[in-house]
Coordinates of C-alpha atoms in Angstrom, one line a residue:
X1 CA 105.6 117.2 74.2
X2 CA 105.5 120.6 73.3
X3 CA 105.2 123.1 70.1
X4 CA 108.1 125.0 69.6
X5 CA 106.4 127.9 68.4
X6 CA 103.0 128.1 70.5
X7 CA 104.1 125.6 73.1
X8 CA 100.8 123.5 72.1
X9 CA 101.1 120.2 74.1
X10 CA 100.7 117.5 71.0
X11 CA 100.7 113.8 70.9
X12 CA 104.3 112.4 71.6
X13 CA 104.3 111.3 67.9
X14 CA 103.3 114.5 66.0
X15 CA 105.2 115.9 63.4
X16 CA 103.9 119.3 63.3
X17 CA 102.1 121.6 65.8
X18 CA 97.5 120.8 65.3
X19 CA 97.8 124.3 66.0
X20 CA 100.1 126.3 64.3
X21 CA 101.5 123.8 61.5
X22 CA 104.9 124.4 62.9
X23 CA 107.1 120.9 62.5
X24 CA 107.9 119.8 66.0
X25 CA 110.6 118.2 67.3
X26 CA 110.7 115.3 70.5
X27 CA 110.2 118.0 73.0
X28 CA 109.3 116.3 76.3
X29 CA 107.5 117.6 79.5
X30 CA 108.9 116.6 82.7
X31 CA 107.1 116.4 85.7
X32 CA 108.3 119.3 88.1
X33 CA 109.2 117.3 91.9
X34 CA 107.0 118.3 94.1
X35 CA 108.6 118.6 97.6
X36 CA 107.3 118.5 101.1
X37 CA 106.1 121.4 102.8
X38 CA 108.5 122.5 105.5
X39 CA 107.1 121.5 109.0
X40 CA 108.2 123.1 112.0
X41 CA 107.9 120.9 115.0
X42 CA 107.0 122.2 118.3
X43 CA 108.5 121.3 121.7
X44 CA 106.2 119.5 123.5
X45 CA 105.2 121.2 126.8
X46 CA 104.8 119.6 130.4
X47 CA 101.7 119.3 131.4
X48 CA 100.5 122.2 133.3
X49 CA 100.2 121.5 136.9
X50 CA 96.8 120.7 138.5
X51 CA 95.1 123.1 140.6
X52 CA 94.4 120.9 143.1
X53 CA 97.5 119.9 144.2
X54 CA 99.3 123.4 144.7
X55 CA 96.4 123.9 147.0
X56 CA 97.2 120.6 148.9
X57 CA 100.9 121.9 149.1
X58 CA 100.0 125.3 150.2
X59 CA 97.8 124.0 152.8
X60 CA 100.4 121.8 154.0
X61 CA 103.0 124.9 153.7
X62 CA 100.4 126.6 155.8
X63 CA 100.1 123.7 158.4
X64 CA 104.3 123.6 158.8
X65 CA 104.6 126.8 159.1
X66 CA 101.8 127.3 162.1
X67 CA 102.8 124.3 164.1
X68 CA 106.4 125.8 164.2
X69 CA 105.2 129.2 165.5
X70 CA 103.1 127.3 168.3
X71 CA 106.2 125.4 169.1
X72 CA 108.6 127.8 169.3
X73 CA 107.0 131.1 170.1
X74 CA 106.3 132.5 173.6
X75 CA 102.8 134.1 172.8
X76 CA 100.3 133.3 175.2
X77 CA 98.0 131.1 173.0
X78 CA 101.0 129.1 171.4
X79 CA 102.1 128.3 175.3
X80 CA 98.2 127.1 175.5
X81 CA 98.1 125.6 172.6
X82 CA 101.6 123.5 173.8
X83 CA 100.0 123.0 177.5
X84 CA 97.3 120.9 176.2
X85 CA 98.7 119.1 173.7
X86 CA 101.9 118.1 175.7
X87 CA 102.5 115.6 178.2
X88 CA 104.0 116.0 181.5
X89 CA 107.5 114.6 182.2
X90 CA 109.0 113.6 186.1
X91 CA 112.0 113.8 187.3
X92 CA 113.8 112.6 190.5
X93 CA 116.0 115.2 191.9
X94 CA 117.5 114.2 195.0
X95 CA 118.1 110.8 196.9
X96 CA 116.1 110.0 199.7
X97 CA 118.5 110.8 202.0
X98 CA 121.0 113.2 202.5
X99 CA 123.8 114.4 204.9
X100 CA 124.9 117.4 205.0
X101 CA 127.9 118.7 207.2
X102 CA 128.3 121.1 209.2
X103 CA 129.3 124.9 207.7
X104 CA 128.9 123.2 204.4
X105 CA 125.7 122.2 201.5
X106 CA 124.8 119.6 199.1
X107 CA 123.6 121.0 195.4
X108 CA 121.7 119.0 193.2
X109 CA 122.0 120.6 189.5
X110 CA 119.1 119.9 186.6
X111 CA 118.5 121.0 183.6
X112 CA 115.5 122.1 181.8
X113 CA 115.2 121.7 177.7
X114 CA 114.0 124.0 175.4
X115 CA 110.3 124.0 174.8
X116 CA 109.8 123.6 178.3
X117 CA 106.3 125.1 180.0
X118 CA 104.8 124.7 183.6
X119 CA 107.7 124.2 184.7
X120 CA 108.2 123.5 188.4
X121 CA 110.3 121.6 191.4
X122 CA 108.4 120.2 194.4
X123 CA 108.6 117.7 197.3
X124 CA 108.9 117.2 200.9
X125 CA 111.4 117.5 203.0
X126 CA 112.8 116.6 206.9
X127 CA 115.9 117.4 208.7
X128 CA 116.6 115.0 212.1
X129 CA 119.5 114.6 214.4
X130 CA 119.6 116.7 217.5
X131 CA 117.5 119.7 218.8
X132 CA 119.1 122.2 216.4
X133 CA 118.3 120.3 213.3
X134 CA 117.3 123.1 210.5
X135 CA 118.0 123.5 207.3
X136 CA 117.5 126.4 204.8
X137 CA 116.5 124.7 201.3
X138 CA 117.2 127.1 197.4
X139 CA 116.5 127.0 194.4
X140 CA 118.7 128.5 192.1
X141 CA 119.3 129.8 188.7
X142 CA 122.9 128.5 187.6
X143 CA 124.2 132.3 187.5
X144 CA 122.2 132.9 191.4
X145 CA 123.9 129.8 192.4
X146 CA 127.4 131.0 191.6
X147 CA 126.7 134.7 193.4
X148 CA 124.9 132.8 196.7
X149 CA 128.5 130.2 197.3
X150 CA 130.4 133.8 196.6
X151 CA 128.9 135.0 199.6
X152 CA 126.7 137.9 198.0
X153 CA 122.7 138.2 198.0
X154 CA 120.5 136.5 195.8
X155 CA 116.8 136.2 194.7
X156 CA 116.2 132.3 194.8
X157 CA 113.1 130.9 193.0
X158 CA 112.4 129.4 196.5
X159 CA 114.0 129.7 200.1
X160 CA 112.6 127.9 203.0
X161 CA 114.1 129.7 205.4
X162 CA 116.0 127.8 208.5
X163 CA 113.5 125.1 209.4
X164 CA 113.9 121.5 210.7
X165 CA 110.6 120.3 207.7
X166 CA 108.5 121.4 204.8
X167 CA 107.3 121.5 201.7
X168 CA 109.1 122.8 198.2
X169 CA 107.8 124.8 195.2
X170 CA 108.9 126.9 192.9
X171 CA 107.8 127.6 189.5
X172 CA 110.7 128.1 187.2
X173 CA 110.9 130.2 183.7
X174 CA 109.7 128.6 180.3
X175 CA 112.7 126.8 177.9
X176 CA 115.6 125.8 178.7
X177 CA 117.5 126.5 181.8
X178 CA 120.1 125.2 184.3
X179 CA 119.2 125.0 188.0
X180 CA 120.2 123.8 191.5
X181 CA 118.6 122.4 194.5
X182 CA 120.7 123.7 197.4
X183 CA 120.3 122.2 201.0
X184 CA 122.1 124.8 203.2
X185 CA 124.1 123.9 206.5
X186 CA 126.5 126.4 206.8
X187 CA 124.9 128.5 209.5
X188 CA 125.4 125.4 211.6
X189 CA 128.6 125.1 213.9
X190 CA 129.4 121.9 214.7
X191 CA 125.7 119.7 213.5
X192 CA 125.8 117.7 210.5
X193 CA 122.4 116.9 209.3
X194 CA 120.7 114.3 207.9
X195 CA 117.7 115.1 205.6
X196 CA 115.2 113.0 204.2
X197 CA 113.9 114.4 200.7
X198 CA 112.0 113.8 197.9
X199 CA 112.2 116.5 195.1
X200 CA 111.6 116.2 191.6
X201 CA 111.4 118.1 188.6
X202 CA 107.9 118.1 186.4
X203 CA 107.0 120.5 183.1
X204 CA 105.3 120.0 180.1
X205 CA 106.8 119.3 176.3
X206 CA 105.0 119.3 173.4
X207 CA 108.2 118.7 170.2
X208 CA 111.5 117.0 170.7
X209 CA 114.7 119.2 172.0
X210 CA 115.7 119.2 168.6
X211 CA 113.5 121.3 167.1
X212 CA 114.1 124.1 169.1
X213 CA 118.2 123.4 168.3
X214 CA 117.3 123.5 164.7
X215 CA 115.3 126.7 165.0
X216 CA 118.1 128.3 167.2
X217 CA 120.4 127.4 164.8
X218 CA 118.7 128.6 161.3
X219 CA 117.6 131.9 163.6
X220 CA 120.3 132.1 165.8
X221 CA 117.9 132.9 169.1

């Protein structure tokens, strides 16, 4: 306890103060609480990326990015670069024998899909029956095709010219297109003809036809 009058600490049963003589009464110290300090607590943090692996993703960003430019563009190294690593793809386009009448034709449409390259349409072919057996063989872009059964001029990707045999190629445009195989007769008066043939279509692809949808879609090309 405490001194009243000097605030002496003295023995819990003194009567007066050892110090000053005053008389005491049962003054008692109480321990002051002693609280906790206050502790702020910190958000844990994610751990910070590694290094390494936004590398990996930028390479691989990188990687995406230049494979869809050699796929899609028309710059002479990205056709190179789709010529070797593509495979070639054959197509029939005509039967083996065909008849065509007299002031008329027989059209064979194809198609081409995007991404094509080296693409081209070759064969053989022989008219028979009779001593005036030619034929005049086209190919034709879908718009040429329309303008040649109008009756007007056109610039075919091939034209045999009236002959009763030979031999078909034409090298057509990269991408995607729509074509026909004409097998003229009209400049004959009263002969049908029969013509043995065998055309087919052959180009290079490197990525499936729906990449190049996808890209015409998010581009709008």
């Amino acid at each position: 306890m405490l001194c009243n009058q000097c605030a002496e600490y003295l023995p819990d049963d003194a009567k007066f103060c050892l110090k000053c003589g005053q008389a005491v009464g049962s003054v008692k110290v109480e321990a002051i609480p002693v609280t906790k300090p206050f502790v702020v607590h910190k958000e844990k943090l994610p751990p910070a990326r590694n290094n390494s692996t936004i590398a990996i993703l930028v390479i691989l960003l990188l990687l995406l990015l230049g494979g869809w430019w050699i796929a899609t563009s028309t710059q002479p190294f990205a056709l190179r670069t789709r010529e070797i690593a593509s495979g070639t793809h054959t197509e029939a386009i005509t039967e083996k024998t065909i008849t065509v009448n007299s002031h008329s034709f027989s059209s064979y449409k194809f198609s081409v899909p995007a991404g094509a390259v080296n693409v081209t349409v070759g064969g053989q072919f022989a008219s028979r029956d009779g001593a005036e057996n030619e034929v005049q063989v086209y190919v034709l872009s879908d718009e040429a095709f329309v303008t040649w059964r109008n009756g007007f001029a056109i610039s075919p990707y091939f034209d045999s010219g009236k002959v009763a045999q030979g031999s078909i190629h034409a090298d057509l445009p990269i991408g995607e297109g729509t074509y026909y195989l004409v097998f003229n007769n009209n400049f004959s008066v009263k002969a049908a003809k029969t013509v043995q043939a065998d055309v087919s279509l052959r180009y290079n692809t490197w990525w499936p036809d729906w990449i190049f949808h996808l890209k015409d879609k998010l581009w709008g090309a």
